[in-house]
Coordinates of C-alpha atoms (C1' of nucleotides) in Angstrom, one line a residue:
Chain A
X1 CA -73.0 102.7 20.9
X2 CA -72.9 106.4 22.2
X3 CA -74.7 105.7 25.7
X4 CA -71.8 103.7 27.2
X5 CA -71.9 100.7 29.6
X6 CA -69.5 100.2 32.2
X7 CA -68.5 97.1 34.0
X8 CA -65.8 96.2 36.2
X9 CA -63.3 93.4 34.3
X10 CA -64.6 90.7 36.8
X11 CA -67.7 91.2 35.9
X12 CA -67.7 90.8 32.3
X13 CA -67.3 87.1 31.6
X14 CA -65.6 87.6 28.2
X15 CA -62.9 89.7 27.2
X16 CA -63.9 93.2 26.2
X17 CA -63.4 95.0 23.0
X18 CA -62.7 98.2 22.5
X19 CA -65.4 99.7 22.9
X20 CA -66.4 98.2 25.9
X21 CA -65.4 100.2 29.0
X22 CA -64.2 98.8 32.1
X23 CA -62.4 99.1 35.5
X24 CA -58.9 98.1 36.4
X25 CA -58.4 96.2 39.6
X26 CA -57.3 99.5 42.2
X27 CA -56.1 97.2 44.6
X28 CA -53.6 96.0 41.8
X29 CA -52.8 99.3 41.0
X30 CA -51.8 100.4 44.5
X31 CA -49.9 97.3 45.1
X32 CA -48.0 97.6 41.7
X33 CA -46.7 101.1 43.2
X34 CA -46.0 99.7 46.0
X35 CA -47.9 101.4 48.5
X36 CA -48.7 100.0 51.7
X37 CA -51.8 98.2 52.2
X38 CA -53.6 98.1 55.6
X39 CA -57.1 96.5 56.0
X40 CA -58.7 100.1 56.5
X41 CA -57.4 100.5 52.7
X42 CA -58.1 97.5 51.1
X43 CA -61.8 97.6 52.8
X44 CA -62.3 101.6 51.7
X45 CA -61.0 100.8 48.2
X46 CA -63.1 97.2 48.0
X47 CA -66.0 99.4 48.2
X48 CA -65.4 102.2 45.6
X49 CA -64.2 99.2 43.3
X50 CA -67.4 98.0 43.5
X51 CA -69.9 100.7 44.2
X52 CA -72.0 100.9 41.2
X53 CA -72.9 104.3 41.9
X54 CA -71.0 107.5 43.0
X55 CA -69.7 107.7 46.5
X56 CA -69.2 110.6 48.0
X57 CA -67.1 110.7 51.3
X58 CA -69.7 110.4 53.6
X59 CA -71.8 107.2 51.9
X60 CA -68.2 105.6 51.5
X61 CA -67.7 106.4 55.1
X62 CA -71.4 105.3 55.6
X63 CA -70.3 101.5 53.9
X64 CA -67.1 101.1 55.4
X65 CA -68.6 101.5 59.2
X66 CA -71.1 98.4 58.5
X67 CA -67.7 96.6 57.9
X68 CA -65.6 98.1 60.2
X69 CA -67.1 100.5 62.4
X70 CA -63.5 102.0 63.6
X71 CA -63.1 103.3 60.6
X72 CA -62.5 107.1 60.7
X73 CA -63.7 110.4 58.2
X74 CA -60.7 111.7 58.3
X75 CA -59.1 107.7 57.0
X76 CA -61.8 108.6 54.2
X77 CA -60.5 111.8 53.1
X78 CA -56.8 110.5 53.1
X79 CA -57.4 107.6 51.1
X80 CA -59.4 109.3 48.7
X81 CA -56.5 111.8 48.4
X82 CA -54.2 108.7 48.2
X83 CA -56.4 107.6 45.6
X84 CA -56.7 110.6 43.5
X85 CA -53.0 111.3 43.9
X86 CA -52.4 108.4 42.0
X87 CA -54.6 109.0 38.9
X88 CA -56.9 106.2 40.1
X89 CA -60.8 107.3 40.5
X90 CA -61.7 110.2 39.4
X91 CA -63.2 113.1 41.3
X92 CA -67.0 114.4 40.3
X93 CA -69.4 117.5 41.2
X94 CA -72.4 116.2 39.2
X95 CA -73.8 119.7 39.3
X96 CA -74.2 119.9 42.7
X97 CA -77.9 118.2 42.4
X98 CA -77.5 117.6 46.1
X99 CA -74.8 120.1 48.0
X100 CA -71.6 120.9 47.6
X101 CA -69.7 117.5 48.1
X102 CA -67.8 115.7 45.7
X103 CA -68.4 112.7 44.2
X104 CA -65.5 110.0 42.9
X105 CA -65.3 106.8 40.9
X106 CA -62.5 104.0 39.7
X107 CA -61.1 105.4 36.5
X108 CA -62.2 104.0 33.7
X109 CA -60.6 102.4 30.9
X110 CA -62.2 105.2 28.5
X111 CA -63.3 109.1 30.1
X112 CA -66.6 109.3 30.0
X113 CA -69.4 112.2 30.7
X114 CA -71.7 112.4 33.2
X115 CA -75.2 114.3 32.5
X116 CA -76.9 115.0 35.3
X117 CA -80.8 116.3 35.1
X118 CA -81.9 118.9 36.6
X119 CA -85.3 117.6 37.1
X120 CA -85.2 113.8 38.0
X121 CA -81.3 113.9 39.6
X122 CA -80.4 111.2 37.4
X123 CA -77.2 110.7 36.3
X124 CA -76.1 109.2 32.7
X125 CA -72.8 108.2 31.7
X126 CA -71.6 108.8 27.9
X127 CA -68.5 107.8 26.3
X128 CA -67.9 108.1 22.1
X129 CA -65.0 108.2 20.0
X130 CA -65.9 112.0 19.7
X131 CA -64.9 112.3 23.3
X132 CA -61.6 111.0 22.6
X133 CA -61.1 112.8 19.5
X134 CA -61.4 116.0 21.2
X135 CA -59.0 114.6 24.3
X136 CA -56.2 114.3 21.3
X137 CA -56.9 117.4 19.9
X138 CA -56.9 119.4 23.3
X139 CA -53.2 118.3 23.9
X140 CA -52.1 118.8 20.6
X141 CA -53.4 121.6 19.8
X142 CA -53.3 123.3 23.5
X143 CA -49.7 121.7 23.9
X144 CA -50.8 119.9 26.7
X145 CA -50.5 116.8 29.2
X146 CA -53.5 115.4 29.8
X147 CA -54.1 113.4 33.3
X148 CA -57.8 113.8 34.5
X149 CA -60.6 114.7 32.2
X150 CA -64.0 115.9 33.5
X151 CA -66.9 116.4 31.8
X152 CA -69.8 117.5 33.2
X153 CA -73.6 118.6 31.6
X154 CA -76.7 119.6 33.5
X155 CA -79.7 119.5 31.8
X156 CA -83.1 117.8 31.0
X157 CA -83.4 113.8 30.7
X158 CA -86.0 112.8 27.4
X159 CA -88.7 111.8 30.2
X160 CA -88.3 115.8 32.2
X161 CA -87.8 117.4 29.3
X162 CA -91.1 116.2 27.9
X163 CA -92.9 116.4 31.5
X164 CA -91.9 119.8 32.7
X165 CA -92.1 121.0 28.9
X166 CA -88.9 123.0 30.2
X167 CA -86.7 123.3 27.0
Chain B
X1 CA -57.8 128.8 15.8
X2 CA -58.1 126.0 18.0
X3 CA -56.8 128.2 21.4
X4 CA -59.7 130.4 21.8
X5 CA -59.4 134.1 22.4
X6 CA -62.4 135.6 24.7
X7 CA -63.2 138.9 24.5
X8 CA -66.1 141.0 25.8
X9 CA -68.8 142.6 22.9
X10 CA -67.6 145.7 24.0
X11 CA -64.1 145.6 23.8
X12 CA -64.3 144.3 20.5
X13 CA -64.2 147.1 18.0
X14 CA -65.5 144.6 15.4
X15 CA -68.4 142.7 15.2
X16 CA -67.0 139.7 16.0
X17 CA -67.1 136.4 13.3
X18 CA -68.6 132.6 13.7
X19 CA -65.0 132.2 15.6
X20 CA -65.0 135.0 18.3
X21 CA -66.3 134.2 21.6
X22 CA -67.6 137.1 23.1
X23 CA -69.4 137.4 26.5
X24 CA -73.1 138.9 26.2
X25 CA -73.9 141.3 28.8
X26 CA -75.2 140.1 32.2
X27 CA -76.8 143.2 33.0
X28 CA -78.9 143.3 30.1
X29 CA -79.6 140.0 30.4
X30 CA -80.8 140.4 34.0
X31 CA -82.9 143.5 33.0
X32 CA -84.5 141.8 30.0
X33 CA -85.5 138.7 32.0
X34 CA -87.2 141.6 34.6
X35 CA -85.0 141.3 37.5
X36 CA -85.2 143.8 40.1
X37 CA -81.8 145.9 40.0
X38 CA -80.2 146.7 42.9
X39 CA -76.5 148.8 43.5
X40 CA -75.0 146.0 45.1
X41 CA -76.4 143.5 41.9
X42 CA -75.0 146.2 39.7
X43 CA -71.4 146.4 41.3
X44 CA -71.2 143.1 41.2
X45 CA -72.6 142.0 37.6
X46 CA -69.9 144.7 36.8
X47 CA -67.0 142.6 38.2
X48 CA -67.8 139.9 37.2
X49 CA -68.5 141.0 33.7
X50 CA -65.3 142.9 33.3
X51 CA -62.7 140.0 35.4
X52 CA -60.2 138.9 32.7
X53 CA -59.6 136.2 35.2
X54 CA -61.5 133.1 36.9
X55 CA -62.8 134.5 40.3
X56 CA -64.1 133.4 43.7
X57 CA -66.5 134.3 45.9
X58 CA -63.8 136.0 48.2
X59 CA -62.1 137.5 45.9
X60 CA -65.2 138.8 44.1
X61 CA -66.4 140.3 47.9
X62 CA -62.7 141.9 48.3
X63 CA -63.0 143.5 44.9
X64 CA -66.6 144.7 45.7
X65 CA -65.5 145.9 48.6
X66 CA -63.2 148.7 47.4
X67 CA -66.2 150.1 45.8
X68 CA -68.5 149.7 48.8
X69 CA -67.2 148.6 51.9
X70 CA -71.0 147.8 53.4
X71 CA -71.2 144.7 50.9
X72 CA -71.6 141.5 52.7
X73 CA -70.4 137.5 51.7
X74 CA -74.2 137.0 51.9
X75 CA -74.9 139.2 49.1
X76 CA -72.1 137.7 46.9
X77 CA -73.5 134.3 47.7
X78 CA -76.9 135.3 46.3
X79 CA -75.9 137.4 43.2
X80 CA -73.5 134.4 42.1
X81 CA -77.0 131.6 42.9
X82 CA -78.8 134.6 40.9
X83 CA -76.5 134.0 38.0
X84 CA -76.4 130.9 38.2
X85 CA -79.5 130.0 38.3
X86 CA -80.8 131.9 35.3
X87 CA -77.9 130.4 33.3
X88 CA -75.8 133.7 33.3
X89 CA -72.4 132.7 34.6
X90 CA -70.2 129.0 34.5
X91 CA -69.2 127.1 38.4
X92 CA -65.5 125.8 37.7
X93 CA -63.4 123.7 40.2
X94 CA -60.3 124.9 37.9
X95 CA -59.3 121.0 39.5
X96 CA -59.1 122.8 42.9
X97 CA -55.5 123.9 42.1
X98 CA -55.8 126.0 45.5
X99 CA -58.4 124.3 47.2
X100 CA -62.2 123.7 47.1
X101 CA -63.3 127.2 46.5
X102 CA -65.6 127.7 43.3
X103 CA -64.6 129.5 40.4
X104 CA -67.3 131.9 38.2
X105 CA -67.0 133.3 35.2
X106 CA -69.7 134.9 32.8
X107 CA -71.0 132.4 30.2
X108 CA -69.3 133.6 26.4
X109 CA -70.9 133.1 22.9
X110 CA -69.6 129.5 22.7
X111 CA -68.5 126.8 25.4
X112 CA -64.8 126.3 26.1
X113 CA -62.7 124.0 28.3
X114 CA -60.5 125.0 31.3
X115 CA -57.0 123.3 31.0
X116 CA -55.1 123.7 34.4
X117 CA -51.6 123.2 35.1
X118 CA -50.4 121.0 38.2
X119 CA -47.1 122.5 37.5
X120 CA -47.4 126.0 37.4
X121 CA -50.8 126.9 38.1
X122 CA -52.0 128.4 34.7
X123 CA -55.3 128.0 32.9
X124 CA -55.6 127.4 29.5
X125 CA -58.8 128.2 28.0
X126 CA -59.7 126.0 24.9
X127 CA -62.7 126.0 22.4
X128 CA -62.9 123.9 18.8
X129 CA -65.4 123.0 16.8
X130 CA -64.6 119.3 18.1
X131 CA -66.5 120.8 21.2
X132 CA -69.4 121.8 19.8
X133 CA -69.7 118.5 17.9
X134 CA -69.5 116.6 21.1
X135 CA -72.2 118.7 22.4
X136 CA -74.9 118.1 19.7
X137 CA -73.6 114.3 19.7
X138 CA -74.6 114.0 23.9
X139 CA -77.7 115.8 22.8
X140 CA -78.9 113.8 20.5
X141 CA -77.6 110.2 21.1
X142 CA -78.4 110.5 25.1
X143 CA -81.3 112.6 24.7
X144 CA -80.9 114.8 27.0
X145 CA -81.7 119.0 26.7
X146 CA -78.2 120.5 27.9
X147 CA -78.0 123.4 29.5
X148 CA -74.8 124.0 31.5
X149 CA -71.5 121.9 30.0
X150 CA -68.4 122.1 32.3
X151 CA -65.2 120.4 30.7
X152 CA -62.1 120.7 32.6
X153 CA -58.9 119.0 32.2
X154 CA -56.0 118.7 34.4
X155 CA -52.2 117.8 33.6
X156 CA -49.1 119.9 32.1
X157 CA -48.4 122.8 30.1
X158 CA -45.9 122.6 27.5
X159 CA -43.4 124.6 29.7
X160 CA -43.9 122.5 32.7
X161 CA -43.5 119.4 30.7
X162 CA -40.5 119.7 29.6
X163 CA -38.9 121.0 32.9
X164 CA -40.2 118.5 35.1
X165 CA -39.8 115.7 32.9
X166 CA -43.2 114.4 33.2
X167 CA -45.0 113.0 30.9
Chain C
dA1 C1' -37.2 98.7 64.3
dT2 C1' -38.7 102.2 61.5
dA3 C1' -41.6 104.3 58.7
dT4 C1' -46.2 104.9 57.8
dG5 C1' -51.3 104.8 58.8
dT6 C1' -55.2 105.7 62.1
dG7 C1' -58.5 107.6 65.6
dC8 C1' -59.9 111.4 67.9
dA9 C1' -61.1 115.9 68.5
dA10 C1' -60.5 120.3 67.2
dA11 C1' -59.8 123.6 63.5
dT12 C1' -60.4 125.5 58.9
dC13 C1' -62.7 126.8 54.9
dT14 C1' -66.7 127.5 52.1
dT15 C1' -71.3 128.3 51.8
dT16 C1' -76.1 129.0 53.7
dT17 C1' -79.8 130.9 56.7
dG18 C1' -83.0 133.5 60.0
dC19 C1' -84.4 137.8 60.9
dA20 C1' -84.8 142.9 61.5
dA21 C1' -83.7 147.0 58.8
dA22 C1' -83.1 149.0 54.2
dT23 C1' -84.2 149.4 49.3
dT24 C1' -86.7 149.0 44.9
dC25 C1' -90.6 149.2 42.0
Chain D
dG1 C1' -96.9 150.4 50.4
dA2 C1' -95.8 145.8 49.3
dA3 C1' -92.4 142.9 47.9
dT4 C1' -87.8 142.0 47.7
dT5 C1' -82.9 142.6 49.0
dT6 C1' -79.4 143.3 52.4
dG7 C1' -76.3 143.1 56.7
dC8 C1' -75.3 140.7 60.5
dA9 C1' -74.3 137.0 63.1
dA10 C1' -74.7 132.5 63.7
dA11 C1' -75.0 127.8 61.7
dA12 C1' -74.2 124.2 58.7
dG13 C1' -71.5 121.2 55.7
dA14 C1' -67.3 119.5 53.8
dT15 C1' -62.6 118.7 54.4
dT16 C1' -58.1 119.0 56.9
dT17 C1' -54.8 118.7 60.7
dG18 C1' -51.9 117.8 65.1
dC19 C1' -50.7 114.4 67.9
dA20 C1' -50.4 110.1 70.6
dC21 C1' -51.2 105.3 69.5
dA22 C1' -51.4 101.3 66.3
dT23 C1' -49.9 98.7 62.3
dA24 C1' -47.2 97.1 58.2
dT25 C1' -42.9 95.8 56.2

DNA sequence: ATATGTGCAAATCTTTTGCAAATTC
DNA sequence: GAATTTGCAAAAGATTTGCACATAT
């Protein structure tokens, strides 16, 4: 069960267990708080909702226009700061495979890693209970409030670590 | 034993235990893989060997600077990609506490995590064998060869905690 | 009606690059 | 002497900001 899957609550027809990681609704969440929706937000935070993959702020910029093509970079950049503010995605370097942007994603119901390889630029997602056991220890041992986790690993994938023989 | 002390080999005066992080020398590292040594590569292995503290690539020029006046941000750029890229020294984001410059720091004897402090700015350095479990755990079960791991964790200290209330 | 969000264009900050001169092996 | 590294200056890439106008509650 170590390689995680993630899905969006919509999109799992059943219930999940525990062990099954998913993706509150951020449109809930910003409405919950009580911030002020406006189309540009609900259409900017549809998308990273949804996105399957990691946005960075120019793809998200990129998707929004086909939609809406007033929407702005600099409306990109403050919702993602609006977003991140909150504790709702998360924010990503995935070793800087391709530049120095940043990368961000809809929190998920469990932290989970991202290995990125150095070879084939893929990117896999882990979660285990190992994870979390060290979250807990970190703030008990390092007296300490946790609110954003990263975890980050470069490396080889099986398939590039066989190829390139690169160990 | 869970809040890790880092020390360099040379200021131990002990050989250090299983426990004790030490940081191997870059510039026997460099030498050994057959890197061409210049003055400029040996100032600045040198600071960045010695920092007790997290630094930047301007702060790393500024300090260079005082030595030799004639070193450029260009030259900082390339020792840190040198580095880098033979695995010498960790890239942290710290959680961009003050903004979205990029933190180095020479790789030690055993991975820890960077805990930073919305409140008051401090970084918390943190290794356990909970770590290294984790690490051989993502190694096996995704099968993936790791070679850089990056955990950093953002939220309160104790101090900051209990001033601001929250939790 | 008032507070808040947005577009635009310019600015800022960090990092990279081309090329001629300097340095290392 | 040949290959590599450096300084300089300019460019590139990512993100932020001031301000007048538009929108949400």
């Amino acid at each position: 069960m170590a390689v995680a899957l993630i899905a969006t609550e919509s999109q799992l027809g059943r219930s999940g267990n525990d062990r099954t990681i998913t993706r509150p609704s951020l449109l809930k969440e910003l409405m919950a708080r009580g911030v002020r929706m406006t189309s540009q937000r609900r259409l900017l935070v549809g998308i990273m909702q949804d996105s399957p993959s990691h946005l960075d702020a120019a793809k998200l910029l990129a998707i929004a226009r086909q939609r809406d093509p007033r929407v702005d970079r600099a409306t990109v950049y403050r919702t993602i700061a609006l977003l991140k503010g909150r504790g709702l995605i998360d924010e990503l370097d995935l070793m800087h495979l391709e530049g120095e942007k940043h990368y961000y994603e809809a929190k998920t119901s469990q932290d989970h890693c991202h290995m990125a390889c150095f070879g084939c630029g893929a990117i896999i997602e882990y979660a285990s209970p190992a994870f979390e056991h060290l979250k807990k220890e970190m703030a008990k041992q390092g007296d300490f409030q946790i609110r954003v986790v990263r975890l980050e690993v470069g490396g080889y994938c099986k398939t590039c670590a066989q190829r390139g023989g690169r160990q």
